[in-house]
Tab-separated table of C-alpha atoms in Angstrom:
chain	number	residue	atom	x	y	z
A	243	MET	CA	-23.008	12.507	-22.614
A	244	GLU	CA	-18.820	13.424	-24.528
A	245	GLY	CA	-16.467	9.831	-23.792
A	246	SER	CA	-19.308	7.350	-22.698
A	247	GLY	CA	-22.828	6.270	-22.766
A	248	ALA	CA	-23.501	6.176	-19.161
A	249	HIS	CA	-25.962	7.653	-17.632
A	250	ILE	CA	-24.890	10.801	-15.448
A	251	GLY	CA	-27.394	11.919	-13.229
A	252	VAL	CA	-30.850	11.791	-11.728
A	253	GLY	CA	-34.193	13.715	-12.192
A	254	PRO	CA	-34.325	16.579	-9.170
A	255	THR	CA	-35.797	15.360	-6.330
A	256	GLY	CA	-35.614	15.857	-2.305
A	257	ALA	CA	-33.777	13.792	0.070
A	258	GLY	CA	-37.239	12.019	1.672
A	259	PRO	CA	-37.287	10.446	4.864
A	260	PRO	CA	-33.756	9.505	6.754
A	261	ARG	CA	-32.529	6.352	5.326
A	262	ARG	CA	-29.968	3.905	7.172
A	263	VAL	CA	-26.894	3.795	5.327
A	264	LEU	CA	-24.231	1.817	5.507
A	265	LEU	CA	-20.720	2.562	3.766
A	266	GLY	CA	-18.151	-0.061	3.091
A	267	ALA	CA	-14.607	0.526	2.002
A	268	PHE	CA	-10.474	-1.239	3.246
A	269	GLY	CA	-8.852	1.965	4.369
A	270	ASP	CA	-6.448	2.393	1.523
A	271	PRO	CA	-6.556	6.746	0.296
A	272	GLY	CA	-7.808	5.776	-3.468
A	273	HIS	CA	-10.385	3.694	-2.435
A	274	ALA	CA	-11.633	5.139	1.427
A	275	PHE	CA	-11.512	8.793	0.431
A	276	PRO	CA	-14.412	8.204	-2.292
A	277	MET	CA	-16.204	6.778	0.560
A	278	ILE	CA	-16.169	9.431	1.878
A	279	ALA	CA	-16.810	12.396	0.650
A	280	LEU	CA	-19.747	10.164	-0.178
A	281	GLY	CA	-21.601	9.367	2.817
A	282	ARG	CA	-20.556	12.916	3.573
A	283	ALA	CA	-23.100	13.887	1.159
A	284	LEU	CA	-25.452	11.178	2.940
A	285	ALA	CA	-24.848	13.264	6.523
A	286	ALA	CA	-25.541	16.081	4.524
A	287	ARG	CA	-29.008	15.513	3.124
A	288	GLY	CA	-30.190	13.607	6.291
A	289	HIS	CA	-29.409	10.145	6.254
A	290	HIS	CA	-28.015	7.886	9.566
A	291	VAL	CA	-24.802	6.416	8.039
A	292	THR	CA	-21.756	4.291	8.604
A	293	LEU	CA	-19.055	3.989	7.353
A	294	GLN	CA	-16.675	1.075	7.981
A	295	THR	CA	-13.743	1.217	7.349
A	296	TRP	CA	-10.010	0.892	8.760
A	297	ARG	CA	-9.696	2.863	12.296
A	298	ARG	CA	-7.050	5.694	10.413
A	299	TRP	CA	-9.711	6.801	9.396
A	300	GLN	CA	-12.095	6.799	12.605
A	301	GLU	CA	-11.655	10.882	12.714
A	302	HIS	CA	-12.390	12.054	10.120
A	303	VAL	CA	-15.447	9.828	9.211
A	304	GLN	CA	-16.903	11.088	12.501
A	305	ALA	CA	-16.288	14.863	12.310
A	306	GLU	CA	-18.094	14.714	8.375
A	307	GLY	CA	-21.316	13.802	10.641
A	308	MET	CA	-20.994	9.807	10.148
A	309	HIS	CA	-20.857	6.239	12.514
A	310	PHE	CA	-18.074	4.863	12.589
A	311	ALA	CA	-17.409	0.642	11.920
A	312	PRO	CA	-13.502	-1.080	12.297
A	313	ALA	CA	-13.654	-3.147	9.250
A	314	PRO	CA	-12.083	-6.290	9.346
A	315	GLU	CA	-8.322	-5.629	8.368
A	316	TYR	CA	-7.469	-9.247	6.815
A	317	GLN	CA	-5.091	-7.929	5.033
A	318	VAL	CA	-2.270	-11.070	3.765
A	319	PHE	CA	-0.859	-12.204	6.765
A	320	PRO	CA	0.332	-14.833	7.618
A	321	SER	CA	-1.817	-18.055	8.628
A	322	GLY	CA	-0.817	-20.911	10.193
A	323	PRO	CA	1.461	-22.663	7.688
A	324	ARG	CA	0.725	-20.772	4.694
A	325	PRO	CA	-0.578	-16.622	3.596
A	326	LEU	CA	-4.952	-15.749	3.444
A	327	ASP	CA	-5.063	-15.208	0.072
A	328	PHE	CA	-7.715	-12.108	-1.393
A	329	TYR	CA	-10.705	-14.545	-1.562
A	330	GLU	CA	-10.328	-16.521	1.737
A	331	ALA	CA	-10.259	-13.058	3.063
A	332	VAL	CA	-13.818	-12.241	1.816
A	333	VAL	CA	-14.695	-14.813	3.296
A	334	HIS	CA	-13.313	-14.411	7.115
A	335	ALA	CA	-14.678	-10.717	6.401
A	336	THR	CA	-17.544	-11.537	5.992
A	337	ARG	CA	-18.403	-13.680	8.304
A	338	ASP	CA	-17.801	-10.625	10.714
A	339	THR	CA	-19.674	-7.804	8.319
A	340	LEU	CA	-22.766	-10.150	9.346
A	341	PRO	CA	-23.479	-9.109	12.976
A	342	LEU	CA	-22.578	-4.806	11.796
A	343	VAL	CA	-25.144	-5.776	8.387
A	344	ARG	CA	-27.648	-7.464	10.941
A	345	GLN	CA	-27.782	-4.611	13.561
A	346	LEU	CA	-28.162	-1.638	11.819
A	347	ALA	CA	-31.041	-3.331	9.197
A	348	PRO	CA	-29.391	-0.941	6.681
A	349	ASP	CA	-32.256	0.744	3.952
A	350	VAL	CA	-28.498	0.138	1.907
A	351	VAL	CA	-25.302	-0.434	1.218
A	352	VAL	CA	-22.628	0.843	-0.445
A	353	ALA	CA	-19.425	-0.586	-1.045
A	354	ASP	CA	-16.068	-0.525	-1.998
A	355	ILE	CA	-15.792	-2.556	-5.392
A	356	LEU	CA	-12.147	-3.948	-3.992
A	357	THR	CA	-14.674	-4.914	-0.554
A	358	LEU	CA	-16.651	-7.080	-1.345
A	359	ALA	CA	-17.497	-7.999	2.252
A	360	PRO	CA	-20.528	-5.655	3.382
A	361	ALA	CA	-21.803	-6.222	-0.266
A	362	LEU	CA	-22.011	-10.002	0.022
A	363	ALA	CA	-23.101	-9.455	3.893
A	364	ALA	CA	-26.135	-7.427	2.298
A	365	GLU	CA	-27.015	-10.226	-0.059
A	366	LEU	CA	-26.932	-12.977	2.724
A	367	VAL	CA	-29.653	-10.765	4.071
A	368	GLY	CA	-31.319	-8.690	1.667
A	369	VAL	CA	-30.672	-5.535	1.333
A	370	PRO	CA	-29.979	-2.972	-1.847
A	371	ARG	CA	-26.398	-3.158	-3.271
A	372	ALA	CA	-24.227	-0.879	-4.460
A	373	THR	CA	-20.627	-0.661	-6.365
A	374	LEU	CA	-18.903	2.219	-6.226
A	375	ILE	CA	-16.330	2.844	-8.413
A	376	PRO	CA	-13.667	4.955	-7.796
A	377	HIS	CA	-11.534	5.286	-11.345
A	378	VAL	CA	-12.755	4.437	-14.078
A	379	HIS	CA	-14.388	1.324	-15.208
A	380	PRO	CA	-12.221	-1.782	-15.801
A	381	HIS	CA	-15.218	-3.263	-18.370
A	382	GLY	CA	-13.923	-2.503	-21.212
A	383	ALA	CA	-15.522	-3.101	-24.625
A	384	PRO	CA	-14.604	-5.647	-26.118
A	385	ASP	CA	-12.300	-4.136	-28.886
A	386	ALA	CA	-11.518	-1.668	-26.169
A	387	PRO	CA	-6.991	-1.777	-24.592
A	388	ILE	CA	-7.437	-4.075	-22.413
A	389	TYR	CA	-7.313	-2.061	-18.771
A	390	SER	CA	-4.349	-0.872	-16.958
A	391	LEU	CA	-2.162	-1.313	-19.774
A	392	GLY	CA	-2.458	2.194	-20.384
A	393	ALA	CA	-2.945	1.292	-24.455
A	394	ARG	CA	-4.563	4.474	-26.258
A	395	LEU	CA	-8.315	3.696	-27.824
A	396	PRO	CA	-7.247	2.523	-31.379
A	397	ARG	CA	-8.422	4.616	-34.246
A	398	THR	CA	-7.943	2.097	-36.352
A	399	LEU	CA	-9.888	-1.139	-38.227
A	400	ALA	CA	-6.772	-3.312	-37.733
A	401	GLY	CA	-5.670	-1.510	-34.539
A	402	ARG	CA	-9.268	-2.476	-33.262
A	403	ALA	CA	-8.964	-6.581	-34.449
A	404	LEU	CA	-5.981	-6.243	-32.061
A	405	TRP	CA	-7.672	-5.291	-29.274
A	406	ARG	CA	-10.452	-7.318	-29.878
A	407	GLN	CA	-7.676	-10.906	-30.508
A	408	ALA	CA	-6.287	-10.052	-26.894
A	409	GLN	CA	-8.988	-9.727	-24.801
A	410	ARG	CA	-9.076	-13.559	-25.744
A	411	VAL	CA	-6.999	-13.244	-23.067
A	412	VAL	CA	-8.279	-10.910	-20.293
A	413	ASP	CA	-11.626	-13.190	-20.618
A	414	ARG	CA	-10.285	-16.412	-19.626
A	415	GLY	CA	-9.040	-14.627	-16.703
A	416	LEU	CA	-11.769	-13.171	-15.518
A	417	GLN	CA	-13.452	-16.397	-16.338
A	418	LEU	CA	-10.589	-17.675	-13.553
A	419	GLY	CA	-11.971	-14.947	-11.802
A	420	ARG	CA	-16.208	-15.379	-11.275
A	421	ALA	CA	-14.560	-18.916	-10.810
A	422	GLU	CA	-13.310	-17.898	-7.199
A	423	LEU	CA	-15.544	-15.990	-6.804
A	424	ASN	CA	-18.864	-18.218	-7.168
A	425	HIS	CA	-17.027	-20.675	-4.786
A	426	THR	CA	-16.960	-18.003	-1.937
A	427	ARG	CA	-20.503	-17.460	-2.689
A	428	ALA	CA	-20.659	-21.428	-2.288
A	429	GLN	CA	-18.661	-21.130	1.758
A	430	LEU	CA	-21.439	-18.112	2.480
A	431	GLY	CA	-24.207	-20.300	1.240
A	432	LEU	CA	-24.612	-18.082	-1.877
A	433	GLY	CA	-25.723	-18.859	-5.422
A	434	PRO	CA	-23.354	-18.231	-8.127
A	435	LEU	CA	-23.241	-15.698	-10.467
A	436	ASP	CA	-22.903	-16.325	-14.294
A	437	TYR	CA	-21.134	-13.661	-15.512
A	438	VAL	CA	-18.035	-11.557	-15.003
A	439	HIS	CA	-17.464	-8.791	-12.684
A	440	GLY	CA	-19.454	-9.771	-10.121
A	441	GLY	CA	-18.238	-7.211	-7.600
A	442	ILE	CA	-19.457	-4.875	-9.135
A	443	SER	CA	-23.354	-4.691	-8.405
A	444	ARG	CA	-26.048	-4.354	-11.511
A	445	GLU	CA	-28.651	-2.735	-8.791
A	446	LEU	CA	-26.499	0.111	-8.880
A	447	ALA	CA	-22.949	0.840	-9.610
A	448	LEU	CA	-21.848	4.838	-9.435
A	449	VAL	CA	-19.027	5.793	-11.764
A	450	ALA	CA	-16.905	8.499	-9.432
A	451	THR	CA	-14.589	10.648	-12.570
A	452	PHE	CA	-15.263	12.580	-15.059
A	453	PRO	CA	-16.868	10.834	-18.194
A	454	GLN	CA	-14.614	12.840	-19.933
A	455	LEU	CA	-12.545	10.296	-19.315
A	456	GLU	CA	-14.864	7.029	-20.565
A	457	TYR	CA	-14.079	6.404	-23.304
A	458	PRO	CA	-17.048	6.001	-25.534
A	459	ARG	CA	-19.305	2.272	-25.353
A	460	THR	CA	-22.610	1.152	-25.900
A	461	GLU	CA	-25.529	1.164	-23.719
A	462	GLY	CA	-26.988	-2.222	-24.399
A	463	GLY	CA	-25.796	-4.713	-22.075
A	464	TRP	CA	-22.698	-5.785	-20.296
A	465	GLY	CA	-21.871	-8.745	-22.860
A	466	ALA	CA	-21.907	-6.406	-25.695
A	467	GLY	CA	-19.375	-4.380	-24.005
A	468	GLY	CA	-20.873	-1.792	-22.772
A	469	TRP	CA	-23.020	-0.930	-19.614
A	470	GLY	CA	-26.219	-1.817	-17.487
A	471	PRO	CA	-28.952	0.770	-16.905
A	472	ASN	CA	-28.113	1.051	-14.003
A	473	THR	CA	-24.445	2.393	-13.505
A	474	HIS	CA	-23.588	6.204	-13.434
A	475	VAL	CA	-20.455	8.260	-14.272
A	476	VAL	CA	-21.859	10.369	-11.664
A	477	GLY	CA	-18.269	13.270	-11.177
A	478	PRO	CA	-15.377	12.511	-9.047
A	479	LEU	CA	-15.449	11.971	-4.680
A	480	MET	CA	-12.701	14.160	-3.529
A	481	TRP	CA	-12.238	14.479	-0.049
A	482	GLU	CA	-8.973	15.051	1.870
A	483	PRO	CA	-7.686	15.007	5.359
A	484	PRO	CA	-6.833	19.007	7.083
A	485	ALA	CA	-3.751	20.043	6.289
A	486	ARG	CA	-2.068	23.342	7.595
A	487	ASP	CA	-2.201	25.672	4.892
A	488	VAL	CA	2.008	26.323	2.611
A	489	GLN	CA	3.981	28.819	1.873
A	490	LEU	CA	4.384	29.588	-2.271
A	491	PRO	CA	7.131	29.155	-3.771
A	492	GLY	CA	8.033	33.301	-4.029
A	493	GLY	CA	6.177	34.247	-1.475
A	494	GLY	CA	2.637	34.130	0.144
A	495	GLU	CA	0.462	30.858	0.748
A	496	ALA	CA	-1.930	28.220	-0.368
A	497	GLY	CA	-5.532	30.967	-0.201
A	498	GLY	CA	-3.433	34.184	-0.596
A	499	GLU	CA	-1.152	36.043	-2.956
A	500	ALA	CA	2.315	34.886	-3.410
A	501	GLY	CA	5.009	36.973	-3.564
A	502	ASP	CA	8.883	37.664	-4.674
A	503	GLY	CA	9.876	34.456	-7.217
A	504	LEU	CA	12.557	33.089	-6.936
A	505	ASN	CA	15.755	32.427	-8.454
A	506	GLY	CA	14.499	34.854	-12.376
A	507	ALA	CA	10.662	33.504	-11.665
A	508	GLY	CA	8.385	36.255	-11.072
A	509	SER	CA	5.474	36.026	-8.532
A	510	ASP	CA	3.595	36.075	-12.179
A	511	ALA	CA	5.523	32.080	-13.274
A	512	PRO	CA	3.736	29.333	-14.296
A	513	LEU	CA	3.152	27.263	-10.320
A	514	VAL	CA	4.003	23.867	-11.681
A	515	LEU	CA	2.917	21.671	-8.254
A	516	ILE	CA	5.017	18.027	-7.719
A	517	ALA	CA	2.842	15.435	-6.529
A	518	PRO	CA	3.905	11.973	-6.348
A	519	SER	CA	1.739	8.749	-5.111
A	520	THR	CA	1.565	8.697	-1.324
A	521	ALA	CA	2.250	4.648	-1.577
A	522	GLN	CA	4.760	4.140	-4.846
A	523	ASP	CA	7.892	5.211	-5.362
A	524	ALA	CA	9.047	4.660	-2.822
A	525	GLN	CA	13.030	6.066	-3.707
A	526	HIS	CA	11.218	9.197	-4.854
A	527	THR	CA	12.479	9.181	-8.635
A	528	LEU	CA	9.759	11.109	-9.754
A	529	LEU	CA	10.064	14.158	-7.439
A	530	ARG	CA	14.176	14.473	-7.525
A	531	ALA	CA	14.201	14.261	-12.034
A	532	ALA	CA	11.142	16.702	-12.196
A	533	LEU	CA	13.267	18.584	-8.826
A	534	ARG	CA	16.272	18.584	-11.154
A	535	GLY	CA	14.865	18.666	-13.985
A	536	LEU	CA	12.355	22.399	-13.490
A	537	ALA	CA	15.656	24.051	-11.394
A	538	HIS	CA	16.054	26.604	-14.368
A	539	ALA	CA	13.041	26.721	-15.686
A	540	PRO	CA	10.896	29.866	-15.638
A	541	VAL	CA	8.192	28.482	-13.530
A	542	ARG	CA	7.672	28.411	-9.538
A	543	VAL	CA	7.760	24.854	-8.427
A	544	LEU	CA	6.059	23.550	-4.851
A	545	ALA	CA	7.328	19.487	-4.392
A	546	THR	CA	5.552	17.095	-2.076
A	547	TYR	CA	7.522	14.050	0.061
A	548	ASN	CA	4.042	13.356	1.087
A	549	ARG	CA	5.776	12.573	4.456
A	550	ARG	CA	7.826	9.339	3.382
A	551	LEU	CA	10.993	11.492	4.315
A	552	PRO	CA	13.229	10.583	1.461
A	553	ALA	CA	16.298	8.405	2.392
A	554	ARG	CA	18.747	10.891	0.687
A	555	ALA	CA	18.492	14.599	1.405
A	556	LEU	CA	16.528	16.547	-1.930
A	557	ARG	CA	18.339	18.910	-4.271
A	558	VAL	CA	15.724	21.752	-3.909
A	559	PRO	CA	16.665	23.992	-6.978
A	560	ASP	CA	16.077	28.334	-5.983
A	561	ASN	CA	12.771	27.883	-7.765
A	562	ALA	CA	11.852	25.230	-5.662
A	563	ARG	CA	9.823	25.039	-1.785
A	564	VAL	CA	9.498	20.960	-0.999
A	565	VAL	CA	6.918	20.012	2.141
A	566	ASP	CA	6.453	16.935	3.885
A	567	TRP	CA	2.555	17.603	2.900
A	568	VAL	CA	0.370	19.439	1.447
A	569	SER	CA	-3.772	19.965	0.688
A	570	TYR	CA	-4.650	19.774	-3.146
A	571	SER	CA	-7.942	21.347	-2.396
A	572	ARG	CA	-6.280	24.872	-1.715
A	573	THR	CA	-2.737	24.676	-3.349
A	574	MET	CA	-3.966	23.481	-6.598
A	575	PRO	CA	-6.264	25.556	-7.093
A	576	HIS	CA	-2.753	28.787	-7.613
A	577	CYS	CA	-1.183	25.850	-10.541
A	578	ASP	CA	-0.991	25.178	-13.888
A	579	VAL	CA	0.224	21.878	-14.482
A	580	VAL	CA	1.007	18.938	-11.671
A	581	VAL	CA	3.125	16.648	-12.533
A	582	CYS	CA	1.799	13.979	-10.432
A	583	HIS	CA	1.959	9.656	-11.093
A	584	ALA	CA	-1.321	9.527	-11.682
A	585	GLY	CA	-3.216	8.386	-8.999
A	586	HIS	CA	-7.507	8.551	-9.814
A	587	GLY	CA	-7.705	10.757	-7.419
A	588	THR	CA	-4.719	12.960	-7.781
A	589	LEU	CA	-5.425	13.186	-11.170
A	590	VAL	CA	-9.380	14.239	-10.896
A	591	ARG	CA	-8.351	16.846	-7.526
A	592	ALA	CA	-5.996	18.234	-10.686
A	593	LEU	CA	-8.378	18.115	-13.272
A	594	SER	CA	-11.483	19.885	-11.129
A	595	CYS	CA	-8.892	23.227	-10.340
A	596	GLY	CA	-8.152	23.157	-13.831
A	597	CYS	CA	-4.378	22.379	-13.660
A	598	ALA	CA	-2.815	20.836	-16.824
A	599	VAL	CA	-1.771	16.943	-16.404
A	600	VAL	CA	1.945	15.796	-16.690
A	601	ALA	CA	1.348	11.649	-16.067
A	602	CYS	CA	3.890	9.875	-15.267
A	603	PRO	CA	2.029	6.088	-13.923
A	604	ALA	CA	4.076	4.007	-12.089
A	605	VAL	CA	1.819	0.880	-11.289
A	606	GLY	CA	-1.999	-0.473	-12.379
A	607	ASP	CA	-3.646	1.942	-12.876
A	608	MET	CA	-2.224	5.079	-12.974
A	609	ASN	CA	-1.274	3.775	-16.701
A	610	GLU	CA	-5.153	4.214	-17.135
A	611	ASN	CA	-6.000	6.894	-15.821
A	612	ALA	CA	-2.407	8.452	-17.516
A	613	ALA	CA	-3.951	7.383	-21.273
A	614	ARG	CA	-7.126	8.689	-20.111
A	615	VAL	CA	-6.266	12.115	-19.946
A	616	ASP	CA	-3.798	11.649	-22.689
A	617	TRP	CA	-6.867	11.587	-24.837
A	618	ALA	CA	-8.874	14.010	-23.243
A	619	GLY	CA	-6.596	16.173	-24.451
A	620	ALA	CA	-6.135	17.448	-20.837
A	621	GLY	CA	-2.114	17.022	-19.761
A	622	ILE	CA	0.835	14.468	-21.460
A	623	ARG	CA	1.575	11.049	-20.105
A	624	VAL	CA	5.527	10.513	-19.633
A	625	PRO	CA	6.408	6.618	-19.025
A	626	ARG	CA	7.714	4.990	-16.189
A	627	ARG	CA	11.152	4.683	-18.622
A	628	PHE	CA	10.967	8.175	-19.351
A	629	ALA	CA	10.166	9.662	-17.065
A	630	THR	CA	14.194	11.924	-16.594
A	631	PRO	CA	15.112	14.619	-16.001
A	632	ARG	CA	15.000	16.261	-19.760
A	633	VAL	CA	11.894	14.425	-19.848
A	634	LEU	CA	10.080	16.308	-17.316
A	635	ARG	CA	10.795	20.015	-18.244
A	636	LEU	CA	9.744	19.246	-21.810
A	637	ALA	CA	6.858	17.785	-20.751
A	638	VAL	CA	5.978	20.787	-18.843
A	639	GLU	CA	7.044	23.632	-20.931
A	640	ARG	CA	4.686	21.467	-23.685
A	641	ALA	CA	2.037	21.702	-21.352
A	642	LEU	CA	2.053	24.981	-20.430
A	643	ALA	CA	2.865	26.126	-24.062
A	644	GLU	CA	0.351	24.055	-25.775
A	645	PRO	CA	-3.378	26.459	-25.317
A	646	ALA	CA	-5.295	23.261	-25.973
A	647	ILE	CA	-4.146	20.844	-23.321
A	648	ARG	CA	-4.733	23.997	-20.514
A	649	ALA	CA	-8.357	24.877	-22.513
A	650	ARG	CA	-9.142	21.333	-22.059
A	651	ALA	CA	-8.081	21.380	-18.959
A	652	ARG	CA	-10.142	24.251	-17.548
A	653	GLU	CA	-13.297	22.528	-19.127
A	654	LEU	CA	-13.430	19.817	-17.140
A	655	ALA	CA	-13.138	22.493	-13.992
A	656	GLY	CA	-15.708	24.457	-16.030
A	657	TRP	CA	-17.878	20.774	-15.564
A	658	ALA	CA	-16.895	19.862	-11.855
A	659	ASP	CA	-18.242	22.875	-10.740
A	660	GLY	CA	-21.577	23.120	-12.567
A	661	HIS	CA	-21.712	19.725	-10.856
A	662	ASP	CA	-22.673	18.123	-7.793
A	663	SER	CA	-20.686	14.830	-8.180
A	664	GLY	CA	-22.155	14.222	-3.853
A	665	ASP	CA	-25.030	15.220	-4.304
A	666	VAL	CA	-25.872	12.473	-7.251
A	667	ALA	CA	-24.689	10.334	-5.954
A	668	ALA	CA	-26.911	10.782	-2.426
A	669	ARG	CA	-29.965	10.431	-5.479
A	670	LEU	CA	-29.266	7.482	-7.245
A	671	VAL	CA	-28.517	5.877	-3.944
A	672	GLU	CA	-32.164	6.957	-1.913
A	673	ARG	CA	-33.586	5.985	-5.455
A	674	LEU	CA	-32.296	2.387	-4.775
A	675	ALA	CA	-32.708	1.756	-1.629
A	676	ASP	CA	-36.963	3.000	-2.267
A	677	GLY	CA	-36.447	0.656	-4.612
A	678	ARG	CA	-36.959	3.015	-7.824
A	679	PHE	CA	-34.422	1.005	-10.205
A	680	ALA	CA	-35.367	-3.049	-11.638
A	681	VAL	CA	-32.429	-4.996	-11.586
A	682	LEU	CA	-31.058	-6.496	-15.190
A	683	ALA	CA	-29.340	-9.336	-15.370
A	684	TYR	CA	-27.142	-8.989	-18.752
A	685	VAL	CA	-24.884	-11.808	-19.553
């Protein structure tokens, strides 16, 4: 498999008898949406699916054929003299989730990588459990760059040696995290784990990204810097809330034909979508810089502020249209380039539609996503400090001018078209529910 040594599928099989499946994900869109996509696929295969998440998604969960259960919303909040920390919240949430698990008596539980309560409750009851990783896998090989820094895979022996040295600091942090998780487990009556990344199930881990975005690694087990046999890259799991069609710049709507061009950009001019993060960049710095940089470019521009009204009015050039919200699934197929912060959901949607990506990471794993799309040859990374109007225009021009970048994006889109990620993931969950995975304790 290109880009990774992990498995990406299972053999053909029918859905079999209906299973009872409990899914759990906290309500951030980057974690809730992939879980909704998985639940939709499981429900379509005839299973009884309950999704525990925040109440804001209740209507959508039910519309996709699932039962809804409200998740304990133990975010970090004031409680007495000091706020709850993450693991304190996990203890409370697990105890709150345990009655739900006992009531539903599920055949299998699938929990988001950051939503530990359903997984720990399942372990307490003795139910098989899987982890959904809604982005690239965070566990790197010993000579790979530190996750979330956004560094490229080293190409020389010296580069690999440098990262092996740097990993020692990361290893100390992982051991601290293991100790904190084991303390949490002890409070719940569970035994300690002797390995790091204990929030990732070794019964089944579903990595919901393109295999082409995963760095190569061995299959020799976690201790060798590889993955165990129960880790599968299933492809992106994508879902979005319903939204109305928007008028494209120059006329027409997403799903229809474009009309006359604007500012000299005809209806056949490339269409650039500016799709900033829904959670980062409160000042709309990327949106403002991109609109300014592309103002006189021979392109059409569609931009959204994602229902976060800017505090200062935006300057919208003649070749652009700005809307409050965009359906990516219906709009991106019309686009040539997507300029974004490289949130994983936006990134994989763009690649699934064959769009070249200009990735301007804001924080955290966005740096990693930007590095991966650049490494895969399907986009261009622009570090945050360089995201000026001029640099963004140059990046868009390069994405349009270099055939290899657009060809690579179309190649990933072709892979997505021929690969039903939801069905692959659902069949793996069925196998776990039926006890057809061996649990191997890699250390």
